[in-house]
Amino acid sequence: MRRPLHHSSPPSFAIEQGDIVRLWILRLLVPLGGHKEFIGSSSFRDDNLAETIGLGKWTDPDSPKFDRNRILAELRKQHATAERELADATIPEILHHNARRLADLINLDETSRRILEFVVIAYNAPQLDVALDLAGPMSTTRLYMALSVLLGSAEQQVKEALSSRGRLAQSGLIKVDHSNGMSLTGKLDLLSTSLPGRMASSVEDPLTLLREMIAPCNPPTLGLVDYQHIQRDLDVVVPYLRQAVIQRNKGVNIYIHGSPGTGKTQFARVLAQTFGCELFEVAREDNDGDAITGTNRLRALRAAQSILGTRQSLLLFDEVEDIFGDGESFWGKRSTAETNKGWLNRMLEDNPVPTLWLSNSIRGLEPAFVRRFDMVFELPVPPRRQRERIMTELCADLLPGDAIARIAHAEALAPAVVERAAHVVNSIRSELTDEQVPAALERLIGNTLTTQGHPPLKKNDPNQLPSWYDPRFINTSADLNAIADGLSRNKSGRVCLYGPPGTGKTAFGRWLADRLEMPLLVKRASDLLSMWVGGTEENIAKAFREAESEGALLLIDEMDSFLQDRRNAERSWEVTQVNEMLTQMESFPGIFIASTNLMNNMDQAALRRFDLKLKFDYLLPEQAWEMFVRQCAALGLPQPEPGLRHRLAGLGVLTPGDYAAAARQHRFRPFATAHLLLDALGEECAVKEDGRRRSIGFVH
């Protein structure tokens, strides 16, 4: 017998030989003609089967000579006796009880229930298995006739029970394989590989019987408040699903996509909890941990819709790439969704249980399918404020506040990464010292991020305002305080900062965010540039969406990487990057700051989009001296001699960044005097291209 789902391993137990099994075997051998294969010219096809049905004497070496005609006559006599004496034979009690409860749950008629019972017994009774193979290959028409004979049901009833409109097929439990050349049970494809064993072994709740197809989800560890970054989507999906649950609306389907770990599954659990619903997930693995095929997952979904149709529940179908993205256009292989397009479209229109479809990517989902979903939206990595709040909820007793704030700056930090790391540390906390706990948590989070291909965690706050920063040390013609006041009133503006490196452009963005009491979102070229076609444009759009969602001041550094003059473009993507940046700039309602060291390379049309362009230049002599005096005091050096002022003025390309670099150098090569600090500043200036071009150099 070809077992349902083509199992290679036998069941862990077998149903005890009973009257109903003996009756079915005899029907297979006599009226269905299995005796032709069973009784050979000099031996039985299977001696154990002969023993089972009372023909064991013909297998004994001391028995009379093997006589095929006499054996066939005796077999027919055995069959006639069984039909008289075993006509009322019953199904094993446990199986019968479970089958009735399952039939009530999914509304199976009597014939459908009896077919289900037959398949379960056939799956677990070895001798019936042998007899089914002896009945020979089956066409679909012969299948209906054979089941009619075996179960004593009208052939038309069997045909209706196994039709595509029948409850067995609609529920996904049993599917008829219409190809020829298969044994009887090979043509009856049972969805769940573990269902036969569970139904025959113990009395269970119907939903427990089907746990290989659907399983209840655990309660969430987050709440709706943790999804404020998609508030505009929440404003629609929450009331829509609430009404769908209350009114039992059909055809309700929500497609949610986002990178792994962004909290999609948690979000589904939160929604179910919000509405007081049960949440069930369509299985992705069988009991052996093997992946379930996309086709069988769709069948499990069909079963779940039938089973849960009368309950107040939601369904979760995770990793839908299994059905929408498993095709291969190059080889002409269609996806599971395309293969089952008609059924899937009908299901999306008529499913009784609201279903949440989760995916790591929207790619592969055809427009024809997209339009059949009520909502399609992205669940991105939460913005920094949300990340910090989630980390506080999960790790407040594991990390100090400053570490939480610093780690939350990691832009790829998904909630699932934090949750898993916190779980690991909490499980071994009794074996760690107080000092080891935060270090272990940070290491786990950092390792996961780097393994995923993201930058490692920063050891200090990357957006912290430099200690030296003061608008007085910025050489620009504009009044920075007045600009800050104007932006504070309007909460909108596009400003381009340009000038040599180290002049304080990025620091001004951080100072401005502090001044306006706004969160700061900093993006550098390395954060946005992608090796994939269209990837950079996607990252640019995502950055602006994130800033708008968080109400953040957006600062993009190295802006010349994205706004190069299109007249010099050699590749099409160089133009599309500029176009995407301009589109996002014009539609962004907040405050956008761009900085560049290469103003001459910028696209002229792009420059016109900025409301204000500010040049940040090298320090003026008086600024350089005041900062030098302050730096000496900060480093614990003696008050500088007035004579050093002239030498300092000779460094015509000094920037605040040079002072910051000298201060870092002081940590491992301390300066004993102001002279040595000045030497270090001179070395910083000497390596600059502008410094080499200027006639004034550094002279000891």
PDB file of N, CA and C in Angstrom, residues 479-555:
ATOM      1  N   ASP A 479      23.569  83.037  11.664  1.00  0.00           N
ATOM      2  CA  ASP A 479      23.356  82.955  13.103  1.00  0.00           C
ATOM      3  C   ASP A 479      22.681  81.617  13.384  1.00  0.00           C
ATOM      4  N   LEU A 480      23.440  80.656  13.893  1.00  0.00           N
ATOM      5  CA  LEU A 480      22.902  79.316  14.088  1.00  0.00           C
ATOM      6  C   LEU A 480      21.785  79.282  15.114  1.00  0.00           C
ATOM      7  N   ASN A 481      21.862  80.115  16.138  1.00  0.00           N
ATOM      8  CA  ASN A 481      20.796  80.162  17.143  1.00  0.00           C
ATOM      9  C   ASN A 481      19.492  80.673  16.530  1.00  0.00           C
ATOM     10  N   ALA A 482      19.616  81.680  15.642  1.00  0.00           N
ATOM     11  CA  ALA A 482      18.415  82.210  14.994  1.00  0.00           C
ATOM     12  C   ALA A 482      17.796  81.161  14.066  1.00  0.00           C
ATOM     13  N   ILE A 483      18.652  80.400  13.366  1.00  0.00           N
ATOM     14  CA  ILE A 483      18.145  79.339  12.491  1.00  0.00           C
ATOM     15  C   ILE A 483      17.413  78.280  13.318  1.00  0.00           C
ATOM     16  N   ALA A 484      18.004  77.933  14.459  1.00  0.00           N
ATOM     17  CA  ALA A 484      17.368  76.942  15.327  1.00  0.00           C
ATOM     18  C   ALA A 484      16.010  77.431  15.805  1.00  0.00           C
ATOM     19  N   ASP A 485      15.910  78.713  16.157  1.00  0.00           N
ATOM     20  CA  ASP A 485      14.627  79.266  16.609  1.00  0.00           C
ATOM     21  C   ASP A 485      13.584  79.206  15.491  1.00  0.00           C
ATOM     22  N   GLY A 486      14.001  79.516  14.261  1.00  0.00           N
ATOM     23  CA  GLY A 486      13.068  79.496  13.139  1.00  0.00           C
ATOM     24  C   GLY A 486      12.576  78.086  12.835  1.00  0.00           C
ATOM     25  N   LEU A 487      13.487  77.117  12.866  1.00  0.00           N
ATOM     26  CA  LEU A 487      13.084  75.728  12.626  1.00  0.00           C
ATOM     27  C   LEU A 487      12.202  75.215  13.751  1.00  0.00           C
ATOM     28  N   SER A 488      12.442  75.688  14.961  1.00  0.00           N
ATOM     29  CA  SER A 488      11.613  75.280  16.095  1.00  0.00           C
ATOM     30  C   SER A 488      10.176  75.747  15.918  1.00  0.00           C
ATOM     31  N   ARG A 489      10.010  76.942  15.358  1.00  0.00           N
ATOM     32  CA  ARG A 489       8.648  77.466  15.163  1.00  0.00           C
ATOM     33  C   ARG A 489       7.924  76.732  14.036  1.00  0.00           C
ATOM     34  N   ASN A 490       8.645  76.411  12.961  1.00  0.00           N
ATOM     35  CA  ASN A 490       7.987  75.852  11.784  1.00  0.00           C
ATOM     36  C   ASN A 490       7.993  74.327  11.739  1.00  0.00           C
ATOM     37  N   LYS A 491       8.928  73.691  12.428  1.00  0.00           N
ATOM     38  CA  LYS A 491       9.056  72.230  12.455  1.00  0.00           C
ATOM     39  C   LYS A 491       9.201  71.645  11.051  1.00  0.00           C
ATOM     40  N   SER A 492       9.721  72.452  10.131  1.00  0.00           N
ATOM     41  CA  SER A 492       9.899  71.977   8.768  1.00  0.00           C
ATOM     42  C   SER A 492      11.000  72.785   8.107  1.00  0.00           C
ATOM     43  N   GLY A 493      11.828  72.114   7.301  1.00  0.00           N
ATOM     44  CA  GLY A 493      12.889  72.823   6.595  1.00  0.00           C
ATOM     45  C   GLY A 493      13.899  71.856   6.015  1.00  0.00           C
ATOM     46  N   ARG A 494      14.534  72.286   4.917  1.00  0.00           N
ATOM     47  CA  ARG A 494      15.569  71.484   4.265  1.00  0.00           C
ATOM     48  C   ARG A 494      16.838  72.323   4.207  1.00  0.00           C
ATOM     49  N   VAL A 495      17.872  71.854   4.903  1.00  0.00           N
ATOM     50  CA  VAL A 495      19.103  72.630   5.043  1.00  0.00           C
ATOM     51  C   VAL A 495      20.280  71.788   4.557  1.00  0.00           C
ATOM     52  N   CYS A 496      21.111  72.387   3.718  1.00  0.00           N
ATOM     53  CA  CYS A 496      22.319  71.721   3.235  1.00  0.00           C
ATOM     54  C   CYS A 496      23.535  72.366   3.896  1.00  0.00           C
ATOM     55  N   LEU A 497      24.332  71.560   4.574  1.00  0.00           N
ATOM     56  CA  LEU A 497      25.556  72.024   5.216  1.00  0.00           C
ATOM     57  C   LEU A 497      26.734  71.524   4.384  1.00  0.00           C
ATOM     58  N   TYR A 498      27.626  72.430   4.007  1.00  0.00           N
ATOM     59  CA  TYR A 498      28.759  72.003   3.201  1.00  0.00           C
ATOM     60  C   TYR A 498      30.023  72.674   3.723  1.00  0.00           C
ATOM     61  N   GLY A 499      31.134  72.057   3.420  1.00  0.00           N
ATOM     62  CA  GLY A 499      32.418  72.579   3.869  1.00  0.00           C
ATOM     63  C   GLY A 499      33.380  71.457   4.162  1.00  0.00           C
ATOM     64  N   PRO A 500      34.627  71.785   4.529  1.00  0.00           N
ATOM     65  CA  PRO A 500      35.653  70.767   4.754  1.00  0.00           C
ATOM     66  C   PRO A 500      35.281  69.816   5.885  1.00  0.00           C
ATOM     67  N   PRO A 501      35.871  68.633   5.912  1.00  0.00           N
ATOM     68  CA  PRO A 501      35.624  67.686   6.998  1.00  0.00           C
ATOM     69  C   PRO A 501      36.049  68.271   8.341  1.00  0.00           C
ATOM     70  N   GLY A 502      35.325  67.920   9.391  1.00  0.00           N
ATOM     71  CA  GLY A 502      35.692  68.325  10.747  1.00  0.00           C
ATOM     72  C   GLY A 502      35.221  69.695  11.153  1.00  0.00           C
ATOM     73  N   THR A 503      34.500  70.409  10.272  1.00  0.00           N
ATOM     74  CA  THR A 503      34.096  71.783  10.601  1.00  0.00           C
ATOM     75  C   THR A 503      32.830  71.847  11.452  1.00  0.00           C
ATOM     76  N   GLY A 504      32.237  70.689  11.762  1.00  0.00           N
ATOM     77  CA  GLY A 504      31.106  70.684  12.698  1.00  0.00           C
ATOM     78  C   GLY A 504      29.745  70.525  12.054  1.00  0.00           C
ATOM     79  N   LYS A 505      29.705  70.014  10.832  1.00  0.00           N
ATOM     80  CA  LYS A 505      28.411  69.907  10.140  1.00  0.00           C
ATOM     81  C   LYS A 505      27.509  68.868  10.810  1.00  0.00           C
ATOM     82  N   THR A 506      28.037  67.661  10.990  1.00  0.00           N
ATOM     83  CA  THR A 506      27.230  66.611  11.624  1.00  0.00           C
ATOM     84  C   THR A 506      26.919  66.973  13.067  1.00  0.00           C
ATOM     85  N   ALA A 507      27.890  67.554  13.753  1.00  0.00           N
ATOM     86  CA  ALA A 507      27.661  67.958  15.147  1.00  0.00           C
ATOM     87  C   ALA A 507      26.566  69.013  15.239  1.00  0.00           C
ATOM     88  N   PHE A 508      26.477  69.877  14.231  1.00  0.00           N
ATOM     89  CA  PHE A 508      25.404  70.874  14.239  1.00  0.00           C
ATOM     90  C   PHE A 508      24.034  70.193  14.189  1.00  0.00           C
ATOM     91  N   GLY A 509      23.909  69.121  13.374  1.00  0.00           N
ATOM     92  CA  GLY A 509      22.651  68.388  13.318  1.00  0.00           C
ATOM     93  C   GLY A 509      22.288  67.822  14.674  1.00  0.00           C
ATOM     94  N   ARG A 510      23.263  67.294  15.381  1.00  0.00           N
ATOM     95  CA  ARG A 510      22.993  66.751  16.722  1.00  0.00           C
ATOM     96  C   ARG A 510      22.632  67.866  17.704  1.00  0.00           C
ATOM     97  N   TRP A 511      23.346  68.978  17.610  1.00  0.00           N
ATOM     98  CA  TRP A 511      23.046  70.117  18.484  1.00  0.00           C
ATOM     99  C   TRP A 511      21.640  70.641  18.206  1.00  0.00           C
ATOM    100  N   LEU A 512      21.294  70.699  16.929  1.00  0.00           N
ATOM    101  CA  LEU A 512      19.978  71.212  16.560  1.00  0.00           C
ATOM    102  C   LEU A 512      18.878  70.290  17.086  1.00  0.00           C
ATOM    103  N   ALA A 513      19.069  68.964  16.984  1.00  0.00           N
ATOM    104  CA  ALA A 513      18.066  68.024  17.494  1.00  0.00           C
ATOM    105  C   ALA A 513      17.881  68.206  19.002  1.00  0.00           C
ATOM    106  N   ASP A 514      18.996  68.394  19.732  1.00  0.00           N
ATOM    107  CA  ASP A 514      18.894  68.649  21.176  1.00  0.00           C
ATOM    108  C   ASP A 514      18.168  69.960  21.449  1.00  0.00           C
ATOM    109  N   ARG A 515      18.508  70.964  20.685  1.00  0.00           N
ATOM    110  CA  ARG A 515      17.907  72.284  20.877  1.00  0.00           C
ATOM    111  C   ARG A 515      16.390  72.242  20.628  1.00  0.00           C
ATOM    112  N   LEU A 516      15.972  71.481  19.616  1.00  0.00           N
ATOM    113  CA  LEU A 516      14.554  71.404  19.271  1.00  0.00           C
ATOM    114  C   LEU A 516      13.830  70.305  20.041  1.00  0.00           C
ATOM    115  N   GLU A 517      14.605  69.566  20.871  1.00  0.00           N
ATOM    116  CA  GLU A 517      14.038  68.457  21.649  1.00  0.00           C
ATOM    117  C   GLU A 517      13.352  67.447  20.730  1.00  0.00           C
ATOM    118  N   MET A 518      14.055  67.099  19.670  1.00  0.00           N
ATOM    119  CA  MET A 518      13.559  66.120  18.710  1.00  0.00           C
ATOM    120  C   MET A 518      14.501  64.918  18.691  1.00  0.00           C
ATOM    121  N   PRO A 519      13.966  63.710  18.447  1.00  0.00           N
ATOM    122  CA  PRO A 519      14.872  62.583  18.224  1.00  0.00           C
ATOM    123  C   PRO A 519      15.672  62.809  16.950  1.00  0.00           C
ATOM    124  N   LEU A 520      16.854  62.234  16.884  1.00  0.00           N
ATOM    125  CA  LEU A 520      17.732  62.412  15.734  1.00  0.00           C
ATOM    126  C   LEU A 520      17.915  61.081  15.028  1.00  0.00           C
ATOM    127  N   LEU A 521      17.708  61.081  13.722  1.00  0.00           N
ATOM    128  CA  LEU A 521      17.961  59.901  12.900  1.00  0.00           C
ATOM    129  C   LEU A 521      19.095  60.236  11.942  1.00  0.00           C
ATOM    130  N   VAL A 522      20.241  59.585  12.141  1.00  0.00           N
ATOM    131  CA  VAL A 522      21.426  59.845  11.324  1.00  0.00           C
ATOM    132  C   VAL A 522      21.621  58.696  10.346  1.00  0.00           C
ATOM    133  N   LYS A 523      21.765  59.030   9.078  1.00  0.00           N
ATOM    134  CA  LYS A 523      22.046  58.035   8.045  1.00  0.00           C
ATOM    135  C   LYS A 523      23.303  58.461   7.290  1.00  0.00           C
ATOM    136  N   ARG A 524      24.202  57.503   7.130  1.00  0.00           N
ATOM    137  CA  ARG A 524      25.414  57.754   6.364  1.00  0.00           C
ATOM    138  C   ARG A 524      25.343  56.993   5.044  1.00  0.00           C
ATOM    139  N   ALA A 525      26.289  57.269   4.174  1.00  0.00           N
ATOM    140  CA  ALA A 525      26.275  56.605   2.868  1.00  0.00           C
ATOM    141  C   ALA A 525      26.286  55.094   3.031  1.00  0.00           C
ATOM    142  N   SER A 526      27.074  54.588   3.982  1.00  0.00           N
ATOM    143  CA  SER A 526      27.172  53.139   4.168  1.00  0.00           C
ATOM    144  C   SER A 526      25.854  52.531   4.620  1.00  0.00           C
ATOM    145  N   ASP A 527      24.997  53.330   5.258  1.00  0.00           N
ATOM    146  CA  ASP A 527      23.698  52.825   5.700  1.00  0.00           C
ATOM    147  C   ASP A 527      22.709  52.698   4.551  1.00  0.00           C
ATOM    148  N   LEU A 528      22.876  53.522   3.522  1.00  0.00           N
ATOM    149  CA  LEU A 528      21.862  53.622   2.473  1.00  0.00           C
ATOM    150  C   LEU A 528      22.260  52.972   1.157  1.00  0.00           C
ATOM    151  N   LEU A 529      23.544  52.972   0.855  1.00  0.00           N
ATOM    152  CA  LEU A 529      23.976  52.407  -0.425  1.00  0.00           C
ATOM    153  C   LEU A 529      23.821  50.894  -0.417  1.00  0.00           C
ATOM    154  N   SER A 530      23.299  50.361  -1.516  1.00  0.00           N
ATOM    155  CA  SER A 530      23.068  48.921  -1.632  1.00  0.00           C
ATOM    156  C   SER A 530      23.716  48.404  -2.902  1.00  0.00           C
ATOM    157  N   MET A 531      24.165  47.164  -2.851  1.00  0.00           N
ATOM    158  CA  MET A 531      24.772  46.546  -4.026  1.00  0.00           C
ATOM    159  C   MET A 531      23.706  46.070  -5.020  1.00  0.00           C
ATOM    160  N   TRP A 532      22.435  46.046  -4.598  1.00  0.00           N
ATOM    161  CA  TRP A 532      21.365  45.533  -5.450  1.00  0.00           C
ATOM    162  C   TRP A 532      20.686  46.672  -6.203  1.00  0.00           C
ATOM    163  N   VAL A 533      20.286  46.393  -7.404  1.00  0.00           N
ATOM    164  CA  VAL A 533      19.578  47.387  -8.200  1.00  0.00           C
ATOM    165  C   VAL A 533      18.273  47.745  -7.487  1.00  0.00           C
ATOM    166  N   GLY A 534      18.081  49.028  -7.279  1.00  0.00           N
ATOM    167  CA  GLY A 534      16.878  49.491  -6.599  1.00  0.00           C
ATOM    168  C   GLY A 534      16.987  49.480  -5.094  1.00  0.00           C
ATOM    169  N   GLY A 535      18.022  48.844  -4.561  1.00  0.00           N
ATOM    170  CA  GLY A 535      18.165  48.744  -3.112  1.00  0.00           C
ATOM    171  C   GLY A 535      18.435  50.077  -2.449  1.00  0.00           C
ATOM    172  N   THR A 536      19.283  50.915  -3.087  1.00  0.00           N
ATOM    173  CA  THR A 536      19.589  52.229  -2.513  1.00  0.00           C
ATOM    174  C   THR A 536      18.338  53.094  -2.472  1.00  0.00           C
ATOM    175  N   GLU A 537      17.575  53.088  -3.563  1.00  0.00           N
ATOM    176  CA  GLU A 537      16.336  53.875  -3.592  1.00  0.00           C
ATOM    177  C   GLU A 537      15.384  53.409  -2.492  1.00  0.00           C
ATOM    178  N   GLU A 538      15.314  52.107  -2.295  1.00  0.00           N
ATOM    179  CA  GLU A 538      14.440  51.559  -1.256  1.00  0.00           C
ATOM    180  C   GLU A 538      14.902  52.009   0.125  1.00  0.00           C
ATOM    181  N   ASN A 539      16.215  52.004   0.351  1.00  0.00           N
ATOM    182  CA  ASN A 539      16.753  52.428   1.645  1.00  0.00           C
ATOM    183  C   ASN A 539      16.527  53.918   1.892  1.00  0.00           C
ATOM    184  N   ILE A 540      16.647  54.723   0.837  1.00  0.00           N
ATOM    185  CA  ILE A 540      16.399  56.166   0.968  1.00  0.00           C
ATOM    186  C   ILE A 540      14.956  56.406   1.383  1.00  0.00           C
ATOM    187  N   ALA A 541      14.025  55.771   0.680  1.00  0.00           N
ATOM    188  CA  ALA A 541      12.608  55.940   1.011  1.00  0.00           C
ATOM    189  C   ALA A 541      12.326  55.480   2.431  1.00  0.00           C
ATOM    190  N   LYS A 542      12.956  54.387   2.833  1.00  0.00           N
ATOM    191  CA  LYS A 542      12.742  53.843   4.171  1.00  0.00           C
ATOM    192  C   LYS A 542      13.241  54.806   5.241  1.00  0.00           C
ATOM    193  N   ALA A 543      14.373  55.478   4.991  1.00  0.00           N
ATOM    194  CA  ALA A 543      14.918  56.431   5.959  1.00  0.00           C
ATOM    195  C   ALA A 543      13.956  57.591   6.182  1.00  0.00           C
ATOM    196  N   PHE A 544      13.396  58.117   5.108  1.00  0.00           N
ATOM    197  CA  PHE A 544      12.452  59.231   5.252  1.00  0.00           C
ATOM    198  C   PHE A 544      11.177  58.781   5.950  1.00  0.00           C
ATOM    199  N   ARG A 545      10.710  57.558   5.638  1.00  0.00           N
ATOM    200  CA  ARG A 545       9.511  57.047   6.321  1.00  0.00           C
ATOM    201  C   ARG A 545       9.760  56.891   7.812  1.00  0.00           C
ATOM    202  N   GLU A 546      10.935  56.380   8.150  1.00  0.00           N
ATOM    203  CA  GLU A 546      11.264  56.176   9.560  1.00  0.00           C
ATOM    204  C   GLU A 546      11.317  57.507  10.305  1.00  0.00           C
ATOM    205  N   ALA A 547      11.951  58.515   9.685  1.00  0.00           N
ATOM    206  CA  ALA A 547      12.044  59.827  10.328  1.00  0.00           C
ATOM    207  C   ALA A 547      10.661  60.433  10.523  1.00  0.00           C
ATOM    208  N   GLU A 548       9.805  60.294   9.510  1.00  0.00           N
ATOM    209  CA  GLU A 548       8.452  60.847   9.634  1.00  0.00           C
ATOM    210  C   GLU A 548       7.675  60.112  10.709  1.00  0.00           C
ATOM    211  N   SER A 549       7.816  58.788  10.757  1.00  0.00           N
ATOM    212  CA  SER A 549       7.096  57.992  11.740  1.00  0.00           C
ATOM    213  C   SER A 549       7.514  58.343  13.158  1.00  0.00           C
ATOM    214  N   GLU A 550       8.813  58.601  13.346  1.00  0.00           N
ATOM    215  CA  GLU A 550       9.325  58.878  14.685  1.00  0.00           C
ATOM    216  C   GLU A 550       9.277  60.362  15.026  1.00  0.00           C
ATOM    217  N   GLY A 551       8.944  61.198  14.044  1.00  0.00           N
ATOM    218  CA  GLY A 551       8.982  62.634  14.289  1.00  0.00           C
ATOM    219  C   GLY A 551      10.390  63.120  14.539  1.00  0.00           C
ATOM    220  N   ALA A 552      11.330  62.513  13.817  1.00  0.00           N
ATOM    221  CA  ALA A 552      12.746  62.781  14.057  1.00  0.00           C
ATOM    222  C   ALA A 552      13.306  63.791  13.070  1.00  0.00           C
ATOM    223  N   LEU A 553      14.370  64.455  13.506  1.00  0.00           N
ATOM    224  CA  LEU A 553      15.177  65.268  12.605  1.00  0.00           C
ATOM    225  C   LEU A 553      16.053  64.296  11.823  1.00  0.00           C
ATOM    226  N   LEU A 554      15.958  64.331  10.500  1.00  0.00           N
ATOM    227  CA  LEU A 554      16.726  63.412   9.657  1.00  0.00           C
ATOM    228  C   LEU A 554      18.000  64.091   9.191  1.00  0.00           C
ATOM    229  N   LEU A 555      19.133  63.464   9.493  1.00  0.00           N
ATOM    230  CA  LEU A 555      20.438  63.965   9.076  1.00  0.00           C
ATOM    231  C   LEU A 555      21.089  62.917   8.187  1.00  0.00           C
TER     232      LEU A 555
END
